[in-house]
Short mmCIF file of N, CA and C and ligand atoms in Angstrom, two decimals:
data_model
loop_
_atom_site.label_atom_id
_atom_site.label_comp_id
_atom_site.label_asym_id
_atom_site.label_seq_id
_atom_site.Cartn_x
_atom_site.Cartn_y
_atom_site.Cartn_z
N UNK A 745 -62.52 19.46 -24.38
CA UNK A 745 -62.38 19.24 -25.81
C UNK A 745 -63.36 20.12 -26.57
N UNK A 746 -63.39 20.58 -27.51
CA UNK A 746 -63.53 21.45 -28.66
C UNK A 746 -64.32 21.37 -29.74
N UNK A 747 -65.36 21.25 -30.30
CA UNK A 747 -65.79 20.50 -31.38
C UNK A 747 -66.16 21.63 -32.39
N UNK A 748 -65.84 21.55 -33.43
CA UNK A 748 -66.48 22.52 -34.16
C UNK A 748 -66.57 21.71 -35.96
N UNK A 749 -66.81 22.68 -36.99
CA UNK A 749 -67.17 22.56 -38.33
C UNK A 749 -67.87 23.55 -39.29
N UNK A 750 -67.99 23.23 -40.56
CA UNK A 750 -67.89 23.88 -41.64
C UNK A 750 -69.65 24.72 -41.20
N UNK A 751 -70.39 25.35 -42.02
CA UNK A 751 -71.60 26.23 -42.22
C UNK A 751 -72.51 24.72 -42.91
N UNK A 752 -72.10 23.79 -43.87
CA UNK A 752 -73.13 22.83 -44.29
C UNK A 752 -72.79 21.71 -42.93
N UNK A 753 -71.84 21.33 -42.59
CA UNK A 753 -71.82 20.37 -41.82
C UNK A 753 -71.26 19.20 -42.48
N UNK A 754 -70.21 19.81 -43.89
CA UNK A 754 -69.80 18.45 -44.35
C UNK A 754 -68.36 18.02 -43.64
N UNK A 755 -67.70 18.92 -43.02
CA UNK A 755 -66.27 19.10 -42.01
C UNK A 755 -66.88 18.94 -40.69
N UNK A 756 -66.06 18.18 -39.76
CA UNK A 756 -66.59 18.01 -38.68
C UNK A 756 -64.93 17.90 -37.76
N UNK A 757 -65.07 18.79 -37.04
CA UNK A 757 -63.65 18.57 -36.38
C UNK A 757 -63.21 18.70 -34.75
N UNK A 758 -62.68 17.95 -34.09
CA UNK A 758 -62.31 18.18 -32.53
C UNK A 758 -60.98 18.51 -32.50
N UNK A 759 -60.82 19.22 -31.51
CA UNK A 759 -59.56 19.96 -30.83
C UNK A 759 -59.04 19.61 -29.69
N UNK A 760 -58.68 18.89 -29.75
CA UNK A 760 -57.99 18.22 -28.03
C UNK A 760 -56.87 18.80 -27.50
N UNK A 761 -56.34 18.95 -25.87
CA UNK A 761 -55.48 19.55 -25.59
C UNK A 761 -55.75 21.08 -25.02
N UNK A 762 -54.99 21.63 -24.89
CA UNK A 762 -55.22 22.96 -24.56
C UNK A 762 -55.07 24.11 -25.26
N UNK A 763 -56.36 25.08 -25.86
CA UNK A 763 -55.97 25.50 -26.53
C UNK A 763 -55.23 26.76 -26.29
N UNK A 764 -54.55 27.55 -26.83
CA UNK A 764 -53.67 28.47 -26.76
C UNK A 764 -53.94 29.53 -27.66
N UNK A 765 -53.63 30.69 -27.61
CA UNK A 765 -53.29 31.98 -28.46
C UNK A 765 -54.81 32.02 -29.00
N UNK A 766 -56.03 32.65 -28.58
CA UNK A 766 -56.88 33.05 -29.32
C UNK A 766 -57.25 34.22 -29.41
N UNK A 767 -57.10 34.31 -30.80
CA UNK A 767 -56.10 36.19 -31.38
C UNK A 767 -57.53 36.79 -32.45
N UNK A 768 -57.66 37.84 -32.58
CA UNK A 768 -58.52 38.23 -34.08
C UNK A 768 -57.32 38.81 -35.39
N UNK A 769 -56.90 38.58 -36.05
CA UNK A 769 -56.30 38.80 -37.23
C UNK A 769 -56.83 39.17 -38.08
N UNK A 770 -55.94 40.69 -38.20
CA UNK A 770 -56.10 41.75 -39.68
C UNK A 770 -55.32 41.71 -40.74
N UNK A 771 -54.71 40.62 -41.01
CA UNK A 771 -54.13 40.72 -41.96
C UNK A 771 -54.87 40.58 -43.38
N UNK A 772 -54.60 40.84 -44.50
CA UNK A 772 -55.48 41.03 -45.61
C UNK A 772 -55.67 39.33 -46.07
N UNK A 773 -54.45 38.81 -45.83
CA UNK A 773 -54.81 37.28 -46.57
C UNK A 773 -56.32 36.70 -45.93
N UNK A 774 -55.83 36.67 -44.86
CA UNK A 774 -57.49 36.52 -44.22
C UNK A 774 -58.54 37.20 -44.09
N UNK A 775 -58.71 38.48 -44.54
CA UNK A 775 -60.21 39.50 -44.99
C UNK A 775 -60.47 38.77 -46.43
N UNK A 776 -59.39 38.57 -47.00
CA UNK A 776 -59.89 38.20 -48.62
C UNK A 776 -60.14 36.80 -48.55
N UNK A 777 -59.76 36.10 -47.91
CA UNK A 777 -60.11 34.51 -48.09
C UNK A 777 -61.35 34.36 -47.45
N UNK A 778 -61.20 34.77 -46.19
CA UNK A 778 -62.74 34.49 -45.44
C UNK A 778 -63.94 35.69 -45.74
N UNK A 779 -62.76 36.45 -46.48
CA UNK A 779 -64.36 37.89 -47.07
C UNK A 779 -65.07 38.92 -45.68
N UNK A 780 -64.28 38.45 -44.62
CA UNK A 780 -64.75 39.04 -43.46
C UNK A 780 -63.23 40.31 -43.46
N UNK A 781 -63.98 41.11 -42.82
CA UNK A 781 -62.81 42.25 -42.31
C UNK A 781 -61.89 42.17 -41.52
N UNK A 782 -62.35 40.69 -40.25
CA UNK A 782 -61.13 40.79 -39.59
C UNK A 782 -61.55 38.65 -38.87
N UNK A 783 -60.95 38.27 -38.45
CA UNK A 783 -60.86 36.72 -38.90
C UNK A 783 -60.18 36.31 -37.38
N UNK A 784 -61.28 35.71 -36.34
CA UNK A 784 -60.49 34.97 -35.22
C UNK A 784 -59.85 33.78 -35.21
N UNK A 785 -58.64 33.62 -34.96
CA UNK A 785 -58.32 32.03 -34.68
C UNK A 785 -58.05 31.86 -33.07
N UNK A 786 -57.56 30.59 -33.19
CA UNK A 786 -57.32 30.04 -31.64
C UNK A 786 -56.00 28.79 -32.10
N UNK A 787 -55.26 28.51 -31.14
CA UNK A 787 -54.44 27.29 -31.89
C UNK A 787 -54.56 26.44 -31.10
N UNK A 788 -53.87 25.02 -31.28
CA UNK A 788 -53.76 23.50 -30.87
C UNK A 788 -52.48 23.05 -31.43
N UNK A 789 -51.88 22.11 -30.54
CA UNK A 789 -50.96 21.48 -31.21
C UNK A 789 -51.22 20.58 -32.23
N UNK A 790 -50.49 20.90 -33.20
CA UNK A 790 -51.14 20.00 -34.82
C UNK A 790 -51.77 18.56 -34.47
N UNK A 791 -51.27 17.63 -33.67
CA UNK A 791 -51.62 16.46 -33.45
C UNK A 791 -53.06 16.65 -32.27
N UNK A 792 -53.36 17.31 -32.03
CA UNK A 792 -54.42 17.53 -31.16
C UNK A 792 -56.03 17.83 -31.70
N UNK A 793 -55.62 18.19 -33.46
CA UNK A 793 -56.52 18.69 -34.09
C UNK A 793 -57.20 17.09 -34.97
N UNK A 794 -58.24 16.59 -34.78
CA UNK A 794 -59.13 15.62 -35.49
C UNK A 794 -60.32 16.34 -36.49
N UNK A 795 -60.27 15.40 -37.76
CA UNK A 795 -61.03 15.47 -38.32
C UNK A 795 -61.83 14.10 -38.10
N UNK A 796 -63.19 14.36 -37.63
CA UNK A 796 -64.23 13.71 -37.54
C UNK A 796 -65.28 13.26 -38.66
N UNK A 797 -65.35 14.09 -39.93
CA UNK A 797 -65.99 13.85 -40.94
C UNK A 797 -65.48 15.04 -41.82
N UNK A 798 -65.93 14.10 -43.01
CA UNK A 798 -65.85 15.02 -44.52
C UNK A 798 -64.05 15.42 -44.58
N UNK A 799 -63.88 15.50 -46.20
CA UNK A 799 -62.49 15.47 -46.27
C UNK A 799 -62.03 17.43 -46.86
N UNK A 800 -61.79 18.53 -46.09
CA UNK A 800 -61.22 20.06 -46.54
C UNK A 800 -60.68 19.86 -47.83
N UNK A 801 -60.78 20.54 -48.58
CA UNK A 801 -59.80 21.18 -49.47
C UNK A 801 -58.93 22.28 -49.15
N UNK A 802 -57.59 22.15 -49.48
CA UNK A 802 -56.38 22.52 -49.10
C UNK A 802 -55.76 23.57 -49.80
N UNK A 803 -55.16 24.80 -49.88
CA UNK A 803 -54.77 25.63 -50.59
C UNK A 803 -53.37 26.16 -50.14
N UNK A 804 -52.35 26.45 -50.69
CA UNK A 804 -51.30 27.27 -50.20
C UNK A 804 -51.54 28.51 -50.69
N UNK A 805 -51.80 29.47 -49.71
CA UNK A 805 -52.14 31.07 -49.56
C UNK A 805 -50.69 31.72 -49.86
N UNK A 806 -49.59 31.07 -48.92
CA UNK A 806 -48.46 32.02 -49.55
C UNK A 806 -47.25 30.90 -48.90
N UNK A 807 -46.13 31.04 -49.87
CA UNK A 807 -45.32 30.12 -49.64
C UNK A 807 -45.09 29.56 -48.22
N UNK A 808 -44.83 28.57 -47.83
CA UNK A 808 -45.37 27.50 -46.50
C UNK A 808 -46.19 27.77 -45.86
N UNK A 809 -47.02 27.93 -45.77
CA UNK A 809 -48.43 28.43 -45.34
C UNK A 809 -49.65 28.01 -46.27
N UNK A 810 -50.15 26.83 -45.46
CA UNK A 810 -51.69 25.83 -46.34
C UNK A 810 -52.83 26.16 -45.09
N UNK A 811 -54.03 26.52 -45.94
CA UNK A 811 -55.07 26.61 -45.46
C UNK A 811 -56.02 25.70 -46.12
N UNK A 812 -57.51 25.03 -45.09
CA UNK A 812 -58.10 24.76 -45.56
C UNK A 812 -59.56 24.89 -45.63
N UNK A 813 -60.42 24.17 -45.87
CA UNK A 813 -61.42 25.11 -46.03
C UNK A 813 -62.68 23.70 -46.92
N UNK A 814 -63.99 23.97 -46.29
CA UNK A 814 -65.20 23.03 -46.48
C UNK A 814 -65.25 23.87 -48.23
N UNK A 815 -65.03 22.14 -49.43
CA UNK A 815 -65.47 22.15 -50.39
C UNK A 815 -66.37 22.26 -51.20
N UNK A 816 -67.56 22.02 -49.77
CA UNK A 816 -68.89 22.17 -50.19
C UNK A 816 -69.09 23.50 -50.19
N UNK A 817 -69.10 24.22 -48.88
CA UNK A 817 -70.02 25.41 -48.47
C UNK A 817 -68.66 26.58 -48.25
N UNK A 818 -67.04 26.19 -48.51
CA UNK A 818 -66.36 27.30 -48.31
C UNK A 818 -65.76 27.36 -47.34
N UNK A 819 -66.50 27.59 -46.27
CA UNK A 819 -66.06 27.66 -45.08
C UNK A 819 -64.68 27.59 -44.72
N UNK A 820 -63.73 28.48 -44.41
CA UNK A 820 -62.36 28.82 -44.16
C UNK A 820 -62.36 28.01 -42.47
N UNK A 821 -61.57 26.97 -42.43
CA UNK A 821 -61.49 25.95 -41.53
C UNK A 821 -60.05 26.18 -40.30
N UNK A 822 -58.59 26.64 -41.38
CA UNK A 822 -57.55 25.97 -40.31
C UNK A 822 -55.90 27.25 -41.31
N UNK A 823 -55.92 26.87 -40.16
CA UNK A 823 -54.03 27.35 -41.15
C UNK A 823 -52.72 27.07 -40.57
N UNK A 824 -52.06 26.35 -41.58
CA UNK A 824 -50.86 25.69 -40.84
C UNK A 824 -49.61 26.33 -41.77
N UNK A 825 -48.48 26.90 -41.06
CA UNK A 825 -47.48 27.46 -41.49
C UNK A 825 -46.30 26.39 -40.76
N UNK A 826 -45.43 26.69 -41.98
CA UNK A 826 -44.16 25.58 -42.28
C UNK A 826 -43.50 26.48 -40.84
N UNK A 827 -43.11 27.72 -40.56
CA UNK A 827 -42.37 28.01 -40.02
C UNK A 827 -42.94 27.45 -38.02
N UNK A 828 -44.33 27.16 -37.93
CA UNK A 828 -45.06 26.98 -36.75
C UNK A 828 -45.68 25.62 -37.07
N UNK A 829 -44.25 24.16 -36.66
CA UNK A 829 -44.64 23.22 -37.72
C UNK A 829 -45.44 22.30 -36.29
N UNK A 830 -45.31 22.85 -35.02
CA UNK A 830 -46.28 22.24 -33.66
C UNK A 830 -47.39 22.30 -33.71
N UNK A 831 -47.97 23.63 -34.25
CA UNK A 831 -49.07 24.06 -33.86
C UNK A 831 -49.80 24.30 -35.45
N UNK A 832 -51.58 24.12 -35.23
CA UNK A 832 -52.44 24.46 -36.13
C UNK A 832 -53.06 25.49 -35.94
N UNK A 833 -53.83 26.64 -36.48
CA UNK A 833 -54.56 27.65 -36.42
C UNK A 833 -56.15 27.02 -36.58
N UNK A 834 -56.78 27.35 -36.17
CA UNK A 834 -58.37 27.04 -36.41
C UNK A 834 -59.02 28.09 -36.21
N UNK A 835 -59.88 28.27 -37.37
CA UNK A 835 -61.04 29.59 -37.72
C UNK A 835 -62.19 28.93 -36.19
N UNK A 836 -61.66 30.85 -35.10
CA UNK A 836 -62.51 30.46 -34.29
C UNK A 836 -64.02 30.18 -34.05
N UNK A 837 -64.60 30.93 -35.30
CA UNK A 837 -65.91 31.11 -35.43
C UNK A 837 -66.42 30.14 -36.11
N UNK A 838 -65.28 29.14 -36.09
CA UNK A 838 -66.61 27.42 -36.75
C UNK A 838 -66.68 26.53 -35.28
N UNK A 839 -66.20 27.44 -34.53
CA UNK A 839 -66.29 26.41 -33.20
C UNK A 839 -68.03 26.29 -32.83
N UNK A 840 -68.63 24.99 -32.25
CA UNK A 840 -69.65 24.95 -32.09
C UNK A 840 -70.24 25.92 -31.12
N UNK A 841 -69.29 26.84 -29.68
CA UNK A 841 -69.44 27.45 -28.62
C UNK A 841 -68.44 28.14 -29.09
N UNK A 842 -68.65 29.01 -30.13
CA UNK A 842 -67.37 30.17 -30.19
C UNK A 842 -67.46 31.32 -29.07
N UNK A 843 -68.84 30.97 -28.11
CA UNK A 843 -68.23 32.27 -27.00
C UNK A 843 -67.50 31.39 -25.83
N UNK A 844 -67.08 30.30 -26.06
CA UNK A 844 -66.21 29.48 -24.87
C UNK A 844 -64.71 30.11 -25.33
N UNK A 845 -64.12 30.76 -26.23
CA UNK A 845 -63.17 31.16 -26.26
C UNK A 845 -62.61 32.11 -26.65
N UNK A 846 -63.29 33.43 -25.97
CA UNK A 846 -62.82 34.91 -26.44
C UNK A 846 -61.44 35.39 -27.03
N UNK A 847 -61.08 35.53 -27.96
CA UNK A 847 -59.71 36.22 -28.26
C UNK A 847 -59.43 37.28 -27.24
N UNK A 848 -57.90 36.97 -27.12
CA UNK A 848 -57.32 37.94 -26.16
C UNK A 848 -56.73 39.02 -26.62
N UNK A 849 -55.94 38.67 -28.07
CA UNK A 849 -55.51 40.13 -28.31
C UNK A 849 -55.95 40.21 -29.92
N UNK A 850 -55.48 41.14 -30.27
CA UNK A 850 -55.59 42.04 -31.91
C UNK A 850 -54.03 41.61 -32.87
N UNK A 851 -54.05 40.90 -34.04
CA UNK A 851 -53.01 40.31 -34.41
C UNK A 851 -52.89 41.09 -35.80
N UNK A 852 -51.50 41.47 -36.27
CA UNK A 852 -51.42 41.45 -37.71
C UNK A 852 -52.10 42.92 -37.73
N UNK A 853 -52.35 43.64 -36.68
CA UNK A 853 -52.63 45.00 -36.92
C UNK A 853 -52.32 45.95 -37.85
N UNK A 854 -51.03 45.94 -38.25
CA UNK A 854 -50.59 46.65 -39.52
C UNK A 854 -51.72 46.74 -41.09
N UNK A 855 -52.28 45.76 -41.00
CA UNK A 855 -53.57 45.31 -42.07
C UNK A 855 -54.31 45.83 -41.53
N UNK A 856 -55.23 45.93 -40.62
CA UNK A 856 -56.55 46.27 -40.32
C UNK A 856 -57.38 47.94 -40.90
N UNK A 857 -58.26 47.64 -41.31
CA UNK A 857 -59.10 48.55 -42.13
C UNK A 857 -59.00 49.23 -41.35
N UNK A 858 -59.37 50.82 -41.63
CA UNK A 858 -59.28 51.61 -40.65
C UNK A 858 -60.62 51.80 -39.27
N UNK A 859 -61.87 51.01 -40.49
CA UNK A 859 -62.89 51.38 -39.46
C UNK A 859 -63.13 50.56 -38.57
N UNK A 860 -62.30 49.13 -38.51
CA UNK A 860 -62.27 47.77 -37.80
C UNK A 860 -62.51 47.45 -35.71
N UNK A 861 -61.65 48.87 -35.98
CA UNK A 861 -61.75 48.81 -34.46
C UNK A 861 -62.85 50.14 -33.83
N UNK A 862 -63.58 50.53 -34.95
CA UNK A 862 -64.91 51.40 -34.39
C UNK A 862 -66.05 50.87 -34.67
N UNK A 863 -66.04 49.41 -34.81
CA UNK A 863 -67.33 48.96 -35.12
C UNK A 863 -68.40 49.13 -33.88
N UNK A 864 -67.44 48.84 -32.47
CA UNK A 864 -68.59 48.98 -31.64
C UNK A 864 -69.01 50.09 -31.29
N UNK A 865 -68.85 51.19 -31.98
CA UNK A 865 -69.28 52.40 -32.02
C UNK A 865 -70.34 52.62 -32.91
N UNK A 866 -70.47 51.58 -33.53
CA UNK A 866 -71.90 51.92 -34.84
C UNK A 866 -73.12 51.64 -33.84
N UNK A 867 -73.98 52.11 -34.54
CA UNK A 867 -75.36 51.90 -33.87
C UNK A 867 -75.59 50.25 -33.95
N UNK A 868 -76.29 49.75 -32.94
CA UNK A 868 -76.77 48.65 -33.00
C UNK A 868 -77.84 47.81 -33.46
N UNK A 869 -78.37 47.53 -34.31
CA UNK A 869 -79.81 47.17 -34.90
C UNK A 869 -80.12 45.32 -34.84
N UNK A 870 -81.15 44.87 -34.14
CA UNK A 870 -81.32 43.72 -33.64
C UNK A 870 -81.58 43.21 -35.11
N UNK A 871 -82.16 43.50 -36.49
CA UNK A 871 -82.45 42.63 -37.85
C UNK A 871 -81.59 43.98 -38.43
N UNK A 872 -81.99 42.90 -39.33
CA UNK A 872 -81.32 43.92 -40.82
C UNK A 872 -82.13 45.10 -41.38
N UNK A 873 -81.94 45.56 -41.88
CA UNK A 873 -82.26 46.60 -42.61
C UNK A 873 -83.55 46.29 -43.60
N UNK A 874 -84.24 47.11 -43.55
CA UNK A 874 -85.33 46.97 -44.74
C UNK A 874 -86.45 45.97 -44.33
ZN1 LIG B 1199 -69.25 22.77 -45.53
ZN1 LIG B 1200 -54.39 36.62 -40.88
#
């Protein structure tokens, strides 16, 4: 089982079952919502997904397709499309052990920035800058 949640800790959520398809996605809806360049999920069958605390706020991004997301702190949480009415999407990087579940492939490629897939070609710097 799975546990993850929002950046404040007001979402608290488990994933039961097995999870399936954990993809990184370039599509733009998700660079602009989550503000990141490129956005991992993982899925569960909808009934497998618990909320443990605090109540998301809910948005429809594009016709049948609702995402949600911690009211407090933002945090881009889940995405459920009308046409994939089994299964839920969950933002892999609120998982508490997001290295327990490496994405396997590159999704929605047609979007992806061009420099997305040369990042690990940049130099590496252990802090930030300055
Ligand atoms: Zn939060
Ligand atoms: Zn996407």
């Amino acid at each position: 089982m799975l546990k993850g949640g929002c950046f404040c800790g007001h979402v608290r959520y488990e994933a039961h079952g097995e999870p399936f398809h954990p993809t990184v996605c370039h599509c733009a809806d998700c660079r602009r919502i989550v503000g990141a360049p490129m956005v991992a999920w993982f899925s569960v069958a909808r009934g497998d997904y618990r909320l443990i605390s605090g109540e998301p706020a809910r948005f429809a991004s594009s016709p049948g397709v609702e995402r949600s997301f911690c009211p407090r702190c933002g945090t881009s949480l889940t995405y459920c499309a009308e046409n994939y009415p089994g299964e839920i999407d969950i933002a892999l990087a609120t998982l508490d052990d997001p290295e327990a579940l490496p994405p396997a492939d590159n999704t929605q490629t047609g979007g992806r920035l061009s420099w997305a897939f040369e990042i690990h070609t940049l130099p590496y710097r252990a802090t930030q800058p300055g």
